[in-house]
Structure formats: structure tokens, C-alpha cells
mmCIF file of C-alpha atoms in Angstrom:
data_model
loop_
_atom_site.group_PDB
_atom_site.id
_atom_site.type_symbol
_atom_site.label_atom_id
_atom_site.label_comp_id
_atom_site.label_asym_id
_atom_site.label_seq_id
_atom_site.Cartn_x
_atom_site.Cartn_y
_atom_site.Cartn_z
ATOM 1 C CA GLY O 1 7.894 22.391 -31.132
ATOM 2 C CA ALA O 2 8.973 24.331 -27.804
ATOM 3 C CA VAL O 3 6.243 25.367 -25.903
ATOM 4 C CA VAL O 4 6.043 28.127 -23.651
ATOM 5 C CA SER O 5 3.198 28.277 -20.744
ATOM 6 C CA GLN O 6 2.433 31.677 -18.824
ATOM 7 C CA HIS O 7 0.586 31.222 -15.402
ATOM 8 C CA PRO O 8 -2.378 32.829 -14.946
ATOM 9 C CA SER O 9 -3.712 33.683 -18.342
ATOM 10 C CA ARG O 10 -5.681 36.565 -17.063
ATOM 11 C CA VAL O 11 -5.478 38.414 -13.270
ATOM 12 C CA ILE O 12 -7.784 40.856 -11.515
ATOM 13 C CA CYS O 13 -6.114 42.059 -8.020
ATOM 14 C CA LYS O 14 -6.608 45.123 -6.173
ATOM 15 C CA SER O 15 -4.809 48.587 -6.261
ATOM 16 C CA GLY O 16 -1.427 48.101 -3.631
ATOM 17 C CA THR O 17 -1.190 44.595 -4.191
ATOM 18 C CA SER O 18 1.137 42.404 -5.775
ATOM 19 C CA VAL O 19 1.107 39.661 -8.581
ATOM 20 C CA LYS O 20 3.322 37.393 -10.048
ATOM 21 C CA ILE O 21 2.910 36.055 -13.167
ATOM 22 C CA GLU O 22 5.111 32.530 -14.138
ATOM 23 C CA CYS O 23 6.713 32.079 -17.621
ATOM 24 C CA ARG O 24 8.110 28.275 -17.943
ATOM 25 C CA SER O 25 9.628 27.168 -20.103
ATOM 26 C CA LEU O 26 8.294 23.129 -21.209
ATOM 27 C CA ASP O 27 10.335 21.532 -23.521
ATOM 28 C CA PHE O 28 13.944 23.349 -23.328
ATOM 29 C CA GLN O 29 16.191 25.001 -21.508
ATOM 30 C CA ALA O 30 15.260 28.580 -21.543
ATOM 31 C CA THR O 31 18.919 30.219 -21.200
ATOM 32 C CA THR O 32 17.436 33.892 -21.747
ATOM 33 C CA MET O 33 13.477 35.038 -21.330
ATOM 34 C CA PHE O 34 11.987 38.042 -22.548
ATOM 35 C CA TRP O 35 8.478 40.131 -20.949
ATOM 36 C CA TYR O 36 6.134 42.413 -23.019
ATOM 37 C CA ARG O 37 4.253 43.904 -22.197
ATOM 38 C CA GLN O 38 1.643 45.341 -24.429
ATOM 39 C CA PHE O 39 -1.004 47.842 -24.151
ATOM 40 C CA PRO O 40 -4.511 48.023 -26.488
ATOM 41 C CA LYS O 41 -4.736 48.259 -30.269
ATOM 42 C CA GLN O 42 -0.824 49.174 -29.311
ATOM 43 C CA SER O 43 2.532 46.756 -29.988
ATOM 44 C CA LEU O 44 5.265 44.612 -28.196
ATOM 45 C CA MET O 45 7.066 47.112 -25.771
ATOM 46 C CA LEU O 46 10.475 44.974 -24.280
ATOM 47 C CA MET O 47 10.636 45.546 -20.676
ATOM 48 C CA ALA O 48 13.494 43.205 -19.498
ATOM 49 C CA THR O 49 16.206 40.372 -20.694
ATOM 50 C CA SER O 50 16.902 37.804 -17.920
ATOM 51 C CA ASN O 51 19.278 35.195 -18.227
ATOM 52 C CA GLU O 52 19.133 32.405 -16.062
ATOM 53 C CA GLY O 53 21.375 32.822 -12.297
ATOM 54 C CA SER O 54 22.432 36.808 -13.138
ATOM 55 C CA LYS O 55 20.333 40.012 -12.590
ATOM 56 C CA ALA O 56 17.547 41.278 -15.507
ATOM 57 C CA THR O 57 18.796 44.206 -17.888
ATOM 58 C CA TYR O 58 15.639 46.518 -17.999
ATOM 59 C CA GLU O 59 14.735 48.571 -20.838
ATOM 60 C CA GLN O 60 14.740 52.090 -20.418
ATOM 61 C CA GLY O 61 11.733 53.614 -18.398
ATOM 62 C CA VAL O 62 10.839 50.421 -16.657
ATOM 63 C CA GLU O 63 10.843 50.840 -12.615
ATOM 64 C CA LYS O 64 13.165 47.791 -11.570
ATOM 65 C CA ASP O 65 11.438 48.130 -7.886
ATOM 66 C CA LYS O 66 8.193 47.940 -9.926
ATOM 67 C CA PHE O 67 8.877 45.276 -12.322
ATOM 68 C CA LEU O 68 10.412 42.413 -10.401
ATOM 69 C CA ILE O 69 12.519 39.997 -12.578
ATOM 70 C CA ASN O 70 13.597 36.763 -11.097
ATOM 71 C CA HIS O 71 15.117 33.914 -13.538
ATOM 72 C CA ALA O 72 15.399 31.342 -10.941
ATOM 73 C CA SER O 73 15.874 28.175 -13.247
ATOM 74 C CA LEU O 74 16.755 27.406 -17.150
ATOM 75 C CA THR O 75 13.060 26.853 -17.023
ATOM 76 C CA LEU O 76 11.047 29.153 -14.922
ATOM 77 C CA SER O 77 11.213 33.797 -15.099
ATOM 78 C CA THR O 78 9.239 34.956 -12.717
ATOM 79 C CA LEU O 79 7.152 38.535 -13.558
ATOM 80 C CA THR O 80 6.243 40.590 -9.804
ATOM 81 C CA VAL O 81 4.424 43.943 -10.314
ATOM 82 C CA THR O 82 4.597 45.792 -7.323
ATOM 83 C CA SER O 83 2.109 47.633 -5.599
ATOM 84 C CA ALA O 84 -0.283 47.219 -8.247
ATOM 85 C CA HIS O 85 -1.923 49.990 -9.648
ATOM 86 C CA PRO O 86 -4.924 51.111 -12.553
ATOM 87 C CA GLU O 87 -2.393 52.263 -14.586
ATOM 88 C CA ASP O 88 0.159 48.621 -15.268
ATOM 89 C CA SER O 89 -3.327 46.971 -16.613
ATOM 90 C CA SER O 90 -2.047 45.775 -19.634
ATOM 91 C CA PHE O 91 -0.969 42.110 -21.589
ATOM 92 C CA TYR O 92 2.159 40.979 -20.204
ATOM 93 C CA ILE O 93 3.721 38.828 -23.034
ATOM 94 C CA CYS O 94 7.199 36.612 -22.079
ATOM 95 C CA SER O 95 9.382 34.560 -24.961
ATOM 96 C CA ALA O 96 12.301 32.013 -24.125
ATOM 97 C CA LYS O 97 15.497 30.679 -26.411
ATOM 98 C CA ALA O 98 17.767 28.231 -25.620
ATOM 99 C CA GLY O 99 21.242 29.419 -26.673
ATOM 100 C CA GLY O 100 20.932 28.713 -30.434
ATOM 101 C CA SER O 101 17.128 28.813 -31.202
ATOM 102 C CA GLU O 102 15.154 32.294 -32.008
ATOM 103 C CA GLN O 103 12.273 33.526 -28.922
ATOM 104 C CA TYR O 104 9.685 31.536 -28.579
ATOM 105 C CA PHE O 105 6.282 32.847 -27.070
ATOM 106 C CA GLY O 106 4.140 32.193 -24.160
ATOM 107 C CA PRO O 107 0.369 32.822 -24.779
ATOM 108 C CA GLY O 108 0.649 35.459 -22.551
ATOM 109 C CA THR O 109 -1.600 36.909 -19.241
ATOM 110 C CA ARG O 110 -3.988 39.577 -19.467
ATOM 111 C CA LEU O 111 -3.153 41.758 -15.856
ATOM 112 C CA THR O 112 -6.925 43.973 -14.626
ATOM 113 C CA VAL O 113 -5.466 46.302 -11.548
ATOM 114 C CA THR O 114 -8.907 47.297 -9.602
ATOM 115 C CA ALA H 1 14.443 55.518 -34.960
ATOM 116 C CA GLN H 2 12.272 53.344 -35.643
ATOM 117 C CA LYS H 3 13.999 50.044 -36.455
ATOM 118 C CA ILE H 4 10.800 48.818 -37.772
ATOM 119 C CA THR H 5 7.828 50.661 -39.888
ATOM 120 C CA GLN H 6 4.037 49.246 -40.793
ATOM 121 C CA THR H 7 2.314 52.451 -41.576
ATOM 122 C CA GLN H 8 -0.479 50.314 -43.455
ATOM 123 C CA PRO H 9 -4.083 51.517 -42.123
ATOM 124 C CA GLY H 10 -6.046 48.433 -40.883
ATOM 125 C CA MET H 11 -7.332 46.535 -44.521
ATOM 126 C CA PHE H 12 -10.032 44.786 -45.538
ATOM 127 C CA VAL H 13 -9.508 41.881 -47.493
ATOM 128 C CA GLN H 14 -11.823 39.401 -49.460
ATOM 129 C CA GLU H 15 -11.653 35.931 -48.535
ATOM 130 C CA LYS H 16 -9.775 33.974 -51.406
ATOM 131 C CA GLU H 17 -8.181 36.995 -52.189
ATOM 132 C CA ALA H 18 -4.339 37.772 -51.567
ATOM 133 C CA VAL H 19 -2.733 39.864 -49.048
ATOM 134 C CA THR H 20 0.624 42.142 -48.935
ATOM 135 C CA LEU H 21 2.060 43.731 -45.481
ATOM 136 C CA ASP H 22 4.490 45.832 -45.801
ATOM 137 C CA CYS H 23 7.336 45.913 -43.200
ATOM 138 C CA THR H 24 10.630 48.225 -43.489
ATOM 139 C CA TYR H 25 13.397 48.148 -41.440
ATOM 140 C CA ASP H 26 16.495 50.071 -40.407
ATOM 141 C CA THR H 27 20.279 48.033 -39.712
ATOM 142 C CA SER H 28 23.573 48.371 -39.790
ATOM 143 C CA ASP H 29 24.056 45.323 -39.053
ATOM 144 C CA PRO H 30 24.813 43.125 -41.349
ATOM 145 C CA SER H 31 23.678 39.666 -39.419
ATOM 146 C CA TYR H 32 19.968 39.963 -39.206
ATOM 147 C CA GLY H 33 16.464 38.693 -39.036
ATOM 148 C CA LEU H 34 13.192 39.631 -39.429
ATOM 149 C CA PHE H 35 10.375 37.955 -38.324
ATOM 150 C CA TRP H 36 6.012 38.246 -39.151
ATOM 151 C CA TYR H 37 3.212 37.245 -36.166
ATOM 152 C CA LYS H 38 0.152 36.323 -35.741
ATOM 153 C CA GLN H 39 -1.379 37.473 -32.839
ATOM 154 C CA PRO H 40 -5.547 37.131 -32.623
ATOM 155 C CA SER H 41 -7.530 38.836 -30.392
ATOM 156 C CA SER H 42 -6.368 35.904 -28.028
ATOM 157 C CA GLY H 43 -3.349 37.621 -27.552
ATOM 158 C CA GLU H 44 -0.894 35.172 -28.473
ATOM 159 C CA MET H 45 1.753 35.650 -30.790
ATOM 160 C CA ILE H 46 1.948 33.044 -33.399
ATOM 161 C CA PHE H 47 4.972 33.197 -35.276
ATOM 162 C CA LEU H 48 4.578 32.943 -39.477
ATOM 163 C CA ILE H 49 7.642 33.567 -40.986
ATOM 164 C CA TYR H 50 11.630 34.137 -40.723
ATOM 165 C CA GLN H 51 13.972 35.650 -43.990
ATOM 166 C CA GLY H 52 17.463 35.816 -42.121
ATOM 167 C CA SER H 53 19.747 37.937 -43.577
ATOM 168 C CA TYR H 54 22.700 35.815 -46.135
ATOM 169 C CA ASP H 55 19.622 33.916 -47.139
ATOM 170 C CA GLN H 56 19.229 33.895 -50.544
ATOM 171 C CA GLN H 57 15.722 33.131 -51.805
ATOM 172 C CA ASN H 58 12.722 33.880 -50.094
ATOM 173 C CA ALA H 59 11.204 32.375 -47.165
ATOM 174 C CA THR H 60 7.288 30.293 -48.094
ATOM 175 C CA GLU H 61 5.825 29.218 -45.395
ATOM 176 C CA GLY H 62 2.470 27.949 -46.913
ATOM 177 C CA ARG H 63 0.320 30.598 -47.988
ATOM 178 C CA TYR H 64 2.442 32.936 -46.327
ATOM 179 C CA SER H 65 5.764 33.909 -48.580
ATOM 180 C CA LEU H 66 8.148 37.485 -47.826
ATOM 181 C CA ASN H 67 9.360 39.327 -50.158
ATOM 182 C CA PHE H 68 12.420 40.337 -48.845
ATOM 183 C CA GLN H 69 14.349 43.236 -50.365
ATOM 184 C CA LYS H 70 17.570 43.930 -49.152
ATOM 185 C CA ALA H 71 18.454 46.838 -50.923
ATOM 186 C CA ARG H 72 15.066 48.537 -49.948
ATOM 187 C CA LYS H 73 15.128 47.005 -46.512
ATOM 188 C CA SER H 74 11.658 45.597 -47.051
ATOM 189 C CA ALA H 75 10.525 42.876 -45.757
ATOM 190 C CA ASN H 76 6.562 42.990 -47.198
ATOM 191 C CA LEU H 77 3.764 39.479 -46.079
ATOM 192 C CA VAL H 78 2.566 37.822 -48.592
ATOM 193 C CA ILE H 79 -1.183 36.008 -47.227
ATOM 194 C CA SER H 80 -2.855 34.477 -50.151
ATOM 195 C CA ALA H 81 -5.818 33.227 -50.452
ATOM 196 C CA SER H 82 -7.575 34.359 -47.643
ATOM 197 C CA GLN H 83 -8.948 32.340 -45.119
ATOM 198 C CA LEU H 84 -11.404 34.157 -42.800
ATOM 199 C CA GLY H 85 -9.202 32.515 -39.605
ATOM 200 C CA ASP H 86 -6.600 34.894 -41.394
ATOM 201 C CA SER H 87 -8.937 38.321 -39.098
ATOM 202 C CA ALA H 88 -5.601 39.540 -36.360
ATOM 203 C CA MET H 89 -3.366 41.535 -35.952
ATOM 204 C CA TYR H 90 0.237 40.880 -37.825
ATOM 205 C CA PHE H 91 3.543 42.227 -36.411
ATOM 206 C CA CYS H 92 6.706 42.815 -38.173
ATOM 207 C CA ALA H 93 9.955 42.469 -36.041
ATOM 208 C CA MET H 94 13.691 42.438 -36.299
ATOM 209 C CA ARG H 95 16.305 40.816 -34.150
ATOM 210 C CA GLU H 96 19.493 42.809 -34.629
ATOM 211 C CA GLY H 97 22.637 40.266 -34.995
ATOM 212 C CA PRO H 98 23.074 36.604 -35.291
ATOM 213 C CA TYR H 99 20.673 34.029 -34.136
ATOM 214 C CA TYR H 100 22.549 32.206 -31.408
ATOM 215 C CA GLY H 101 23.452 36.233 -29.036
ATOM 216 C CA ASN H 102 21.255 37.601 -26.666
ATOM 217 C CA ASN H 103 19.317 39.527 -29.208
ATOM 218 C CA ARG H 104 15.695 40.908 -28.123
ATOM 219 C CA LEU H 105 13.561 41.190 -30.874
ATOM 220 C CA ALA H 106 12.451 45.202 -31.900
ATOM 221 C CA PHE H 107 8.005 45.250 -33.108
ATOM 222 C CA GLY H 108 6.319 47.154 -35.618
ATOM 223 C CA LYS H 109 2.823 49.229 -34.451
ATOM 224 C CA GLY H 110 1.348 46.297 -36.053
ATOM 225 C CA ASN H 111 -0.906 45.835 -38.827
ATOM 226 C CA GLN H 112 -4.758 45.252 -38.097
ATOM 227 C CA VAL H 113 -6.589 42.295 -41.056
ATOM 228 C CA VAL H 114 -10.008 41.335 -41.742
ATOM 229 C CA VAL H 115 -11.289 38.994 -44.064
ATOM 230 C CA ILE H 116 -14.451 39.831 -44.762
ATOM 231 C CA PRO H 117 -16.540 36.651 -46.265
#
């Protein structure tokens, strides 16, 4: 089956620093990748949709300058949380899909900002 | 308006019993897909079962079955013969539009299930 990886699985960073999360499709080419955010005991909230080679489409209320998304290749998308603050602490999950497939989810990245 | 509604509070289920998780959805698109995912405490989203809007039969995958009632816009998940490893959050999700489109998923708030021995 289709495998999506995320790195790192867990990261702790200091307030004011930036952190990059990678999402890779390991055995298929992902034309579209999605980034979700999940607070404890809540549902997944879509942050943005990215298509390879083009700018990401952000959901309403998501700051594009704070959450930088790059989808430079068909197997890699990155989410950079810039100038992170404690309120950015959350579980970030990516998913990827090829043109004719459903979404496959990565294992998630737990971000803690101290 | 909420696209996916899951309103049941946390549930305790006896091992080996069946459990039904409710999900209702709202869409005017004739083509859509309904999904159930399991999220254990580790956080990964585990795909369980899928039902397409044009599928005539209810979907089944091992111990999971989906009770699809299109007119009522409900897609309840039935887990038969519960196991301790079934303890997790369960999310219902909907994709509006055909699978080959660039369509995102809308998730419900989830149901917490705890299986007790």
C-alpha cells in the first residue's frame, strides 16, 4: 500500500525559532499534499492544500506567512512553522494523494514550543 | 454548517461485543465518499473503511462494516467482536466530489471508544 512518512515524529523548540516538518510519499508520486493540525482531543483541521510546483492554498484563518508550505517535488512537501510560539504546539499531520487515489496519511509530528 | 456530525459521547464497550458509531453528513454533491479512520493514542490515522455515494452495497472490511443510509445521510460504523486494541478515537470523514479531483476531507469531531475486558 501507499506509504507516507513524516520527519521528525516529535520536536521541541524554543519560542521564536522556526521548525521544518517534512512529509514524503515513499512509493508513489503525490500530486497533492494536505497539511492538518490537531489539538488534543479535537478533530483534524485542514490548514492548506499544496500541489507540486505551485503555491499552497491556505484555509481561512491560517497565516500563510507563519506556516510556510513548499511542495518542491512529487514526493516531498515541507511545512515550516516560523517564529513558533507556545500556542503553535500541536500535532501536525500530512496526507498525500496521487491523481487517481484517495489520501494517505503520514504518522504525524508532535510539536512542542517552550 | 457542519459537514460531518458525530455526537456520541465517549463509549465504553465490553470486549467481544459489537459497537455502532454514528455519523451523519451534509452535502448537495451527488458524488462523494465517506471514510472512517481510527486514531490510537500514537496519533496515526488508520484507514478503516470507505463507502462511495454510488455504491449499492454497504462496505465491509473484516470486523468493520458501514451502515450506509443515503436518504438519511448517515454512515454509521459497526465494529463487531470488539478487541482491546480497538480502544481509540474514531473519525468519520467525507470527500465531496469524485475521487480523482483535488478534494479535501472534512472530518467529524470523533468518537472515543474504550474497550473493557
